[in-house]
CSV table of C-alpha atoms in Angstrom, one decimal:
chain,number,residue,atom,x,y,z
T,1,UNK,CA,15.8,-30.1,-15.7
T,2,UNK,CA,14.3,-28.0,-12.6
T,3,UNK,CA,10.4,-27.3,-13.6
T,4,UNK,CA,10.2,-23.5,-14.5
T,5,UNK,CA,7.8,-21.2,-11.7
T,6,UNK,CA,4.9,-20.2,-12.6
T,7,UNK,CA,4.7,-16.3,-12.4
T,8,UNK,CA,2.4,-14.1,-10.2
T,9,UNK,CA,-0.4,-12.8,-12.7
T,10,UNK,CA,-1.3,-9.4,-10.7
T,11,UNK,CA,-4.1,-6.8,-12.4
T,12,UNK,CA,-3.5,-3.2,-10.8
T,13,UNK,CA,-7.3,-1.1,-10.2
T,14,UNK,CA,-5.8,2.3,-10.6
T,15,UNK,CA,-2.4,3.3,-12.5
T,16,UNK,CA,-0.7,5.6,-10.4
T,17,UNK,CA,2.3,6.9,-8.8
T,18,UNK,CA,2.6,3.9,-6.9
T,19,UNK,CA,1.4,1.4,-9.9
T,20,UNK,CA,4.3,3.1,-11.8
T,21,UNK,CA,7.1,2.5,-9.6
T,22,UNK,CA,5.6,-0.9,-8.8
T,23,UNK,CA,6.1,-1.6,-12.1
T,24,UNK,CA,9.6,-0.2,-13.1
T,25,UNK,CA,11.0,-1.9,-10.1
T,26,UNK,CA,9.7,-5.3,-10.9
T,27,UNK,CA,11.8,-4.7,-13.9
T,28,UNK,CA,15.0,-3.2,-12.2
T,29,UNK,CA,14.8,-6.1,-10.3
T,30,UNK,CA,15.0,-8.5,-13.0
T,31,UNK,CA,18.7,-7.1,-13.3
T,32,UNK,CA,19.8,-8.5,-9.9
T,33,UNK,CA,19.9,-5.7,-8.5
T,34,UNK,CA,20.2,-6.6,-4.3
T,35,UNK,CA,19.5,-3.3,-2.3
T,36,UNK,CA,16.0,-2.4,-1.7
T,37,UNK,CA,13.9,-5.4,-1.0
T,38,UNK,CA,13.2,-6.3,2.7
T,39,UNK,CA,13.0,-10.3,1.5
T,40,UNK,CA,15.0,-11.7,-1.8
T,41,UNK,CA,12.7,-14.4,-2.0
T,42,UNK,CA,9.1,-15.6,-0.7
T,43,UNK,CA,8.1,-18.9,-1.4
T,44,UNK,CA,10.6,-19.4,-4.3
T,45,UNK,CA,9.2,-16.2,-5.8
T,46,UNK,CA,11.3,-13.0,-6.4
T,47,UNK,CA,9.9,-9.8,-7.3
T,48,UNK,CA,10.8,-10.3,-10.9
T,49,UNK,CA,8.7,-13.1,-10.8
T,50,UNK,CA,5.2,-10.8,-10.5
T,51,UNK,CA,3.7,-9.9,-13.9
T,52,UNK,CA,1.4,-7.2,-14.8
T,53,UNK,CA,-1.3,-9.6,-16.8
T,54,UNK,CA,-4.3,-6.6,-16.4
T,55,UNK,CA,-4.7,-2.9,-15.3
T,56,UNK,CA,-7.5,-0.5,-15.2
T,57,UNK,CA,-7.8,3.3,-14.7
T,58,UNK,CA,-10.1,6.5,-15.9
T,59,UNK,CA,-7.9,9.0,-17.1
T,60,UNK,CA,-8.0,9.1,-21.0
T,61,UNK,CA,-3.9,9.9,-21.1
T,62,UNK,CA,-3.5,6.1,-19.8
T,63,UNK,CA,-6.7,4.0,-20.8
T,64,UNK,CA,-5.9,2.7,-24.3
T,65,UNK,CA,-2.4,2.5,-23.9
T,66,UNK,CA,0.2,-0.1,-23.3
T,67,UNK,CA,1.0,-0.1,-19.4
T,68,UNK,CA,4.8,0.3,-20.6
T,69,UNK,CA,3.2,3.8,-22.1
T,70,UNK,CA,0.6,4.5,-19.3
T,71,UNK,CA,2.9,4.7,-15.9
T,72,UNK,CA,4.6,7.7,-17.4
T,73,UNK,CA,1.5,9.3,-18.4
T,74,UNK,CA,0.2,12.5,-16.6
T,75,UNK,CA,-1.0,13.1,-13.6
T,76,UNK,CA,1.9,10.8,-12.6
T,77,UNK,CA,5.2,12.3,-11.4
T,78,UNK,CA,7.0,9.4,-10.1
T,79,UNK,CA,10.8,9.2,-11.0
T,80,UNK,CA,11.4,7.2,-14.0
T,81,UNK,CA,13.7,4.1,-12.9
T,82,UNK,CA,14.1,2.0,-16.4
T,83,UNK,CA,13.3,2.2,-19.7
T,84,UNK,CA,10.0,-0.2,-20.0
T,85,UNK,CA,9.5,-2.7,-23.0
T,86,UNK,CA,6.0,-3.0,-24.4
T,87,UNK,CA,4.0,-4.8,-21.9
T,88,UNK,CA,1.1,-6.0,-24.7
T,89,UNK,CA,-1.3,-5.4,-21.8
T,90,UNK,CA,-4.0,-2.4,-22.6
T,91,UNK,CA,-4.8,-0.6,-19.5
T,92,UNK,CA,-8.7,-1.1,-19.7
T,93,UNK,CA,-11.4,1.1,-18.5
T,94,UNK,CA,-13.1,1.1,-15.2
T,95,UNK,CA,-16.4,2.6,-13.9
T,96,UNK,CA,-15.5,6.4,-12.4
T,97,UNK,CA,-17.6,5.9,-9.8
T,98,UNK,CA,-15.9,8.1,-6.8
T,99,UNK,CA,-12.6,7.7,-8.1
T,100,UNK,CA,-12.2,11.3,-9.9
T,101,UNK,CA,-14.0,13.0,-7.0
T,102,UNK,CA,-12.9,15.7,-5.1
T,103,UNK,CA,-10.2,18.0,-4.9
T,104,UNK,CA,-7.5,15.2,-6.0
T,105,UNK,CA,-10.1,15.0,-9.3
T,106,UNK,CA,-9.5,18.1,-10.8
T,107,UNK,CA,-6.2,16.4,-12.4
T,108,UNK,CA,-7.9,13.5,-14.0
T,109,UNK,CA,-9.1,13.5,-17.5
T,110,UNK,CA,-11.9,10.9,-17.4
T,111,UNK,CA,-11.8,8.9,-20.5
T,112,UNK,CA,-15.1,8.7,-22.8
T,113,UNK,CA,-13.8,5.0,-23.7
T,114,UNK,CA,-16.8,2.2,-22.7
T,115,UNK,CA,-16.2,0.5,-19.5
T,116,UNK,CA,-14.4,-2.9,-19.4
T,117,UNK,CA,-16.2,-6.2,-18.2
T,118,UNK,CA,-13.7,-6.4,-15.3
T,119,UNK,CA,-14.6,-9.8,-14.3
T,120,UNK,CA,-14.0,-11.4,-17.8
T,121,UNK,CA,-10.8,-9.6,-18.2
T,122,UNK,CA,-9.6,-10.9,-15.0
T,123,UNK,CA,-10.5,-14.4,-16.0
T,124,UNK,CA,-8.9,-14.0,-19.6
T,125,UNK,CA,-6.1,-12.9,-18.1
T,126,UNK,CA,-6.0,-15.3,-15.5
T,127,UNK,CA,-5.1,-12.9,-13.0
T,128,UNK,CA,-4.6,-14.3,-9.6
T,129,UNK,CA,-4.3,-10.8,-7.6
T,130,UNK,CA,-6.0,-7.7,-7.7
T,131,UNK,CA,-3.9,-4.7,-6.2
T,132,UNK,CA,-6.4,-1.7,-5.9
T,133,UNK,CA,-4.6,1.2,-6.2
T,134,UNK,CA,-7.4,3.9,-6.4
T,135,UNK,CA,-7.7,7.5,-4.6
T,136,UNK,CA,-7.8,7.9,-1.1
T,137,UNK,CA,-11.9,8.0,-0.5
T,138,UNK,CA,-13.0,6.1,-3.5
T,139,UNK,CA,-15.2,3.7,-1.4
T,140,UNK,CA,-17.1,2.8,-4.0
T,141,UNK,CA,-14.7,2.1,-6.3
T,142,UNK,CA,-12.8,0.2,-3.8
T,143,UNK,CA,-15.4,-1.8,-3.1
T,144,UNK,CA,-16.5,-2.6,-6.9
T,145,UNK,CA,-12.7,-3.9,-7.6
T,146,UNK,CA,-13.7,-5.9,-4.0
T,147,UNK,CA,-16.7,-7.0,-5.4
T,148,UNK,CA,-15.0,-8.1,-9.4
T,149,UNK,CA,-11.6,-9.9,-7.7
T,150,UNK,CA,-14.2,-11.6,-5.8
T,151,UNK,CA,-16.2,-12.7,-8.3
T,152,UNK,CA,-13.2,-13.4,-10.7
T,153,UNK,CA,-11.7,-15.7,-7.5
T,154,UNK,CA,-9.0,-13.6,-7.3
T,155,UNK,CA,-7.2,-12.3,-4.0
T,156,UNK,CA,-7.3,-8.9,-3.3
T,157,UNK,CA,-5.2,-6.6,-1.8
T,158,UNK,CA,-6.6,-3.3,-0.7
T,159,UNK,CA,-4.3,-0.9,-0.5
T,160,UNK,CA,-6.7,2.3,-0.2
T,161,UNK,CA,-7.9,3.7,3.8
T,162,UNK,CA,-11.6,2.6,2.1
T,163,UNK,CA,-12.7,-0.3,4.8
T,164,UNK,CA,-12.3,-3.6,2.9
T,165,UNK,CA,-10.1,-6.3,4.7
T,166,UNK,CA,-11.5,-4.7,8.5
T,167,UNK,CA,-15.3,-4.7,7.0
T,168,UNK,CA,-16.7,-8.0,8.7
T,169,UNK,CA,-19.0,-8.4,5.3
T,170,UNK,CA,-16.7,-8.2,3.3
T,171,UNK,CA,-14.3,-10.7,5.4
T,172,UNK,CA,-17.4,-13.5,5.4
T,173,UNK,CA,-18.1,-13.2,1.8
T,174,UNK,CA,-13.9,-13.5,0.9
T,175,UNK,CA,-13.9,-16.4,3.8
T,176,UNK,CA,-17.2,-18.4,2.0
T,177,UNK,CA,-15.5,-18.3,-1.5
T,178,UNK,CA,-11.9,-19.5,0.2
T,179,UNK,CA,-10.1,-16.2,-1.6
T,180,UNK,CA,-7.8,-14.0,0.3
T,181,UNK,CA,-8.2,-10.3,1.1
T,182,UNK,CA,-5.5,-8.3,2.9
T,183,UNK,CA,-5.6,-4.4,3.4
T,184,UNK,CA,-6.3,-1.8,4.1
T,185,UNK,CA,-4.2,1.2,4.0
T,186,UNK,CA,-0.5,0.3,2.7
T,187,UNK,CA,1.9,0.9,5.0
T,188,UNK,CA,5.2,2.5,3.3
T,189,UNK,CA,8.2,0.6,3.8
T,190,UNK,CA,9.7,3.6,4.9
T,191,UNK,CA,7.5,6.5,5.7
T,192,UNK,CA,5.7,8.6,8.7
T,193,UNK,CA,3.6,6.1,10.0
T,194,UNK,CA,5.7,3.2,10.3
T,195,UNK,CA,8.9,5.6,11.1
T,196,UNK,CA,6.6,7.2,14.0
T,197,UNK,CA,5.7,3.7,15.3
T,198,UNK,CA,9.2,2.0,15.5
T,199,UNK,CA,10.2,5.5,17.6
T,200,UNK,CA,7.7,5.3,20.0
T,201,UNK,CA,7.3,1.3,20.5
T,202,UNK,CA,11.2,2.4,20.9
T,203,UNK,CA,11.1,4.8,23.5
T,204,UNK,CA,8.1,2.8,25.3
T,205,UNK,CA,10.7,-0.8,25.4
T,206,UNK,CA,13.3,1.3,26.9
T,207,UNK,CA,11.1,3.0,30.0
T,208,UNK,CA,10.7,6.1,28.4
T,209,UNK,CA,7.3,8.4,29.0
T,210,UNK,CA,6.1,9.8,25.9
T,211,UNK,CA,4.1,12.7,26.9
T,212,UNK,CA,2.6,14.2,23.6
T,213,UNK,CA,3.8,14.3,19.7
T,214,UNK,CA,3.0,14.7,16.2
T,215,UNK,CA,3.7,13.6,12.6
T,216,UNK,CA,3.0,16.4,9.8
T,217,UNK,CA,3.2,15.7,5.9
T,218,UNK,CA,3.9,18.0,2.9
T,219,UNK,CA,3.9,16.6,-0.3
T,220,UNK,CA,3.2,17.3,-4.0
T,221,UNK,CA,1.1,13.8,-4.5
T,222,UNK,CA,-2.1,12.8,-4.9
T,223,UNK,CA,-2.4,11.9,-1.5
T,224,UNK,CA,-1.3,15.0,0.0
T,225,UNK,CA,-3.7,17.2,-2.1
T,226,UNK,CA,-6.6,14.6,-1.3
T,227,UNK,CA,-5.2,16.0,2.4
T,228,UNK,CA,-7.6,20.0,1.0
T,229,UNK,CA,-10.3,17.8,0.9
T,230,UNK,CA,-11.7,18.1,5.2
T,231,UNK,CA,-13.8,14.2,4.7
T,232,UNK,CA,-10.8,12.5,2.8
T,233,UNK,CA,-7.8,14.7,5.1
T,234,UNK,CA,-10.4,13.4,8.4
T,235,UNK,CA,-10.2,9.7,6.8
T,236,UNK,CA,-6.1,9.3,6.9
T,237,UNK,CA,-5.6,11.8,9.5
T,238,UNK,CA,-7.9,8.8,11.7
T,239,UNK,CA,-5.9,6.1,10.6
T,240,UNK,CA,-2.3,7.6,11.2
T,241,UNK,CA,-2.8,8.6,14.6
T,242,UNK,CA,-4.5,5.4,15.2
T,243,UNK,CA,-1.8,3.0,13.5
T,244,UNK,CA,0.8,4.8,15.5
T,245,UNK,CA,-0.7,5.0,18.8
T,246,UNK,CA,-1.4,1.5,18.6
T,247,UNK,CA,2.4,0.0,19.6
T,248,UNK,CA,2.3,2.7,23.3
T,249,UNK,CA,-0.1,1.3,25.9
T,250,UNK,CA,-1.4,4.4,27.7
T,251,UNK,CA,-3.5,7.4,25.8
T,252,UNK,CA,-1.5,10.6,25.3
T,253,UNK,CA,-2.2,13.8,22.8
T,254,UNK,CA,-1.1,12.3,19.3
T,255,UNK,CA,-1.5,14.2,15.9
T,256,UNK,CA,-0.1,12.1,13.1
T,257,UNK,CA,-1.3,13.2,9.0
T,258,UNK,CA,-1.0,15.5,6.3
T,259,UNK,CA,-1.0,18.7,6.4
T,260,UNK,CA,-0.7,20.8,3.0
T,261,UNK,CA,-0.5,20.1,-0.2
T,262,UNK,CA,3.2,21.6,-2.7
T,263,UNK,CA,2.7,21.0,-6.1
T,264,UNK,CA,6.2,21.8,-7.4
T,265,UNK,CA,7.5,18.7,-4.8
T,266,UNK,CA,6.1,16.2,-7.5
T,267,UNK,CA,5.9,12.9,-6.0
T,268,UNK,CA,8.1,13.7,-2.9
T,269,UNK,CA,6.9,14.5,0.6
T,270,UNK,CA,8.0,15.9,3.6
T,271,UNK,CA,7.5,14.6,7.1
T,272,UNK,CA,7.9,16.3,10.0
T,273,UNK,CA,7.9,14.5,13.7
T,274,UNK,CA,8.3,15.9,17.3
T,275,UNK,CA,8.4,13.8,20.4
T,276,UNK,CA,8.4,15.2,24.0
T,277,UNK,CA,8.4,12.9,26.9
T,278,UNK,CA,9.8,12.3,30.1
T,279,UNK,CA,12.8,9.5,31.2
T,280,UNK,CA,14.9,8.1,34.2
T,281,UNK,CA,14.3,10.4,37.4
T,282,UNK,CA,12.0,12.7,35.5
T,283,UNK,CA,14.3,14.2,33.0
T,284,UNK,CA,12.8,15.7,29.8
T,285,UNK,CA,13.2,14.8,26.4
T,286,UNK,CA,12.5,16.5,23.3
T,287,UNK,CA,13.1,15.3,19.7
T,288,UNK,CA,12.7,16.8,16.2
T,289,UNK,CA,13.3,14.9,12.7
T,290,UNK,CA,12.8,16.0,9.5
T,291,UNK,CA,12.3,12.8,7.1
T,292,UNK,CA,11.9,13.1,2.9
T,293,UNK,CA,11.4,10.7,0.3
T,294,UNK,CA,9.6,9.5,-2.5
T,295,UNK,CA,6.2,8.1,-2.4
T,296,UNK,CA,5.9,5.6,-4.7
T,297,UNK,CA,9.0,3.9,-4.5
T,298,UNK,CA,8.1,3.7,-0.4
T,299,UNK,CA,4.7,2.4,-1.3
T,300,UNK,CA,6.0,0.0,-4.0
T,301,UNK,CA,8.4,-2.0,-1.8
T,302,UNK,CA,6.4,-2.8,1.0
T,303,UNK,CA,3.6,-4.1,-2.1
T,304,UNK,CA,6.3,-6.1,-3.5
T,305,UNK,CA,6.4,-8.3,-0.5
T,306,UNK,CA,3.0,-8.5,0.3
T,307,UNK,CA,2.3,-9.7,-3.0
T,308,UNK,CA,4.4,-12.5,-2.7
T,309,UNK,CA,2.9,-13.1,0.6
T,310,UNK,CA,-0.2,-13.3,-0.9
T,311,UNK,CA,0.7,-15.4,-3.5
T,312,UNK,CA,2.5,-18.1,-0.9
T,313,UNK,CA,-0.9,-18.1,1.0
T,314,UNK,CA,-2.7,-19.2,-2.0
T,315,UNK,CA,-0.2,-21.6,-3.2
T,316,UNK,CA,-0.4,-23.4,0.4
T,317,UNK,CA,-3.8,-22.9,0.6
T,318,UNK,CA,-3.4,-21.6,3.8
T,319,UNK,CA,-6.7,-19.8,3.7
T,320,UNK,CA,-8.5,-17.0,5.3
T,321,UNK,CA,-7.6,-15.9,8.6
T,322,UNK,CA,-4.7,-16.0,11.1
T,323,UNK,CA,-2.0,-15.7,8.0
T,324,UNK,CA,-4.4,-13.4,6.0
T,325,UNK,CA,-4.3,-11.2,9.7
T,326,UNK,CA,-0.6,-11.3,10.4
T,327,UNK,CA,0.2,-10.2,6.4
T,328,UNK,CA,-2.5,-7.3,6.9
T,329,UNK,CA,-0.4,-6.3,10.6
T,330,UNK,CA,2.6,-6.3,8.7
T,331,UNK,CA,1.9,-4.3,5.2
T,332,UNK,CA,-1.2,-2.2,6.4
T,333,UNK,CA,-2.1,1.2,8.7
T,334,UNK,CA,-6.0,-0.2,9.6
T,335,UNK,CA,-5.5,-4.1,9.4
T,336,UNK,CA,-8.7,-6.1,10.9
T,337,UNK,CA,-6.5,-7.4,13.8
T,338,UNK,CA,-4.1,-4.7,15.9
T,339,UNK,CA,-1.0,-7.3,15.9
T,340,UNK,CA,2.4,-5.7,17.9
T,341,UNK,CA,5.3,-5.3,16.1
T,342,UNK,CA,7.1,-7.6,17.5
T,343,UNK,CA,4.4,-10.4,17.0
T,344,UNK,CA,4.3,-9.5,13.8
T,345,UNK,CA,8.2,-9.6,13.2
T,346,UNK,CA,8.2,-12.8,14.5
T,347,UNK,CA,5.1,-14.6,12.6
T,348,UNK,CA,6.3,-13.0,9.2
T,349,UNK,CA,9.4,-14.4,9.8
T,350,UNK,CA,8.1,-17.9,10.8
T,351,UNK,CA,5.7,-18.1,7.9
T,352,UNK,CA,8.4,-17.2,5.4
T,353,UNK,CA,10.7,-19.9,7.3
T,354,UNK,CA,8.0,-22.3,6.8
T,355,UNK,CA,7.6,-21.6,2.9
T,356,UNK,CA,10.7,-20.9,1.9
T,357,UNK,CA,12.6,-17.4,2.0
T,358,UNK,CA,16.0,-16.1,0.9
């Protein structure tokens, strides 16, 4: 009789729109369900295979309550996907810190409940990734779940535009206790920036000029109202446009963020793209796409893997570095290493070869 695998124990900093769909689709995928997921299996693990054995957040309507309870609780608007069973896992309170600041803030009821000892509840719950999942300029909450995962020797995955993975500090002391950190910025598996990217690494493979362009957003989320706030808005806006010019080897005018805020589009959002360039004997070009989905569901998918990855890295004890890199290149907008796409294609597919993929 084959020996049963051991699941993925991952504690989520932040319960979310993303968090929510995270979790519903680890469960829709326990129902074999095959469209959706850019890798079956990594390492042996599928993504019914991660469990949610910790979660914190700040908003009284979700601290207290089971996490089946809590990722349908408002501010969240994220489409409901399955019908949860009780989880027996509280979600447990964190330290505010910056994550209620700001415009974004105003929805969040911060709970008067006593802050958890985050470190001994990651231990207890022998937790062996930390996904934080906090607001878009919450640095210093970012870096107190950076600080507690490391603490806790847990790997942590930063999914926030707060500098983590690319902060050289923060990279020695992950390196010196032998734990892995990958960020920072999730890249959706489908969305602007990694839509924008693939079109202009595109039109630059086939000899195309691309002479100017830009990516707006609308959306009802918390990340496109955090885009009224100038600091945070100046934050992703500097990412975007720097993830997508990344993959075209010459500068050129580039816009790439969000632009407005729609409350009524709940968890949806609305990208807009325009591409004018030049081609074969100076003919012009001009191109307009209109691309909408939902956030967390884009946002969940790509996690799914990367948790997995994680979790292979640790289980090879493959360490800190070239692996930890190419994982951050792949899932990430601001990853410590600019790696092309094609690189990264290739080593994400030579790793999983390596470790076992289905």
């Amino acid at each position: 009789m084959s020996k049963k695998r051991k699941s993925i124990n991952v504690a989520l900093a932040g319960v979310g729109n993303c968090a929510s769909s995270l979790i519903q689709g680890t469960a829709y995928y326990a129902i074999d369900h095959p469209i959706g997921l850019a890798h079956r299996k990594i390492g042996g693990y599928e993504a019914s295979d991660i469990n949610y054995a910790a979660a914190f957040d700040i908003d009284d309507r979700k601290v207290g309550h089971d996490l089946s309870e809590a990722v349908y609780a408002e501010p969240n608007t994220s489409r409901k996907i399955v019908d949860l069973k009780n989880t027996g896992v509280t979600v447990q309170m964190a330290q505010p810190l910056d994550g209620a600041s700001g415009i974004a803030g105003e929805k969040v009821h911060v709970s008067r409940a006593k802050p958890a000892n985050i470190p001994q509840v990651l231990r207890d719950s022998e937790v062996n990734i930390l996904v934080n999942l906090t607001p878009t300029g919450a640095s210093k909450a970012s870096e107190m779940y950076a600080q507690m995962a490391l603490r806790s020797e847990c790997a942590y995955i930063n999914a926030t535009p707060s500098k983590v993975a690319s902060n050289r500090r923060w990279q020695s002391a992950y390196k010196r206790k032998k734990s892995i950190l990958v960020g920072d910025d999730i890249m959706d598996q489908i969305g602007s920036t990694i839509l924008h990217r693939n079109l202009l690494s595109f039109l630059n493979e086939r000899g195309a000029r691309v002479d100017e362009t830009y990516q707006l957003d609308i959306g009802g989320g918390t990340e496109s109202k955090s885009a009224l706030d100038k600091k945070k808005y100046e934050i992703k806006r500097n990412i975007k446009t720097a993830a997508v010019a990344s993959v075209v080897p010459y500068a050129f005018p580039i816009v790439a963020g969000s632009s407005d805020f729609v409350d009524f589009m709940g968890n949806k959002r609305t990208s807009y793209f325009w591409i004018r360039g030049q081609y074969y004997a100076g003919a012009n070009y001009n191109m307009d796409i209109r691309l909408t989905l939902e956030d967390g569901p884009a946002c969940a998918g790509i996690l799914t893997d990367i948790i997995r990855m994680v979790n292979l890295v640790q289980n090879n004890e493959l360490g800190q570095g070239s692996v930890t890199d190419l994982i951050s290149a792949y899932g990430f907008k601001a990853p410590p290493k600019r790696i092309s796409p094609e690189s990264v294609s290739e080593g994400i597919e030579q790793l999983l070869d390596g470790h076992g993929k289905a």
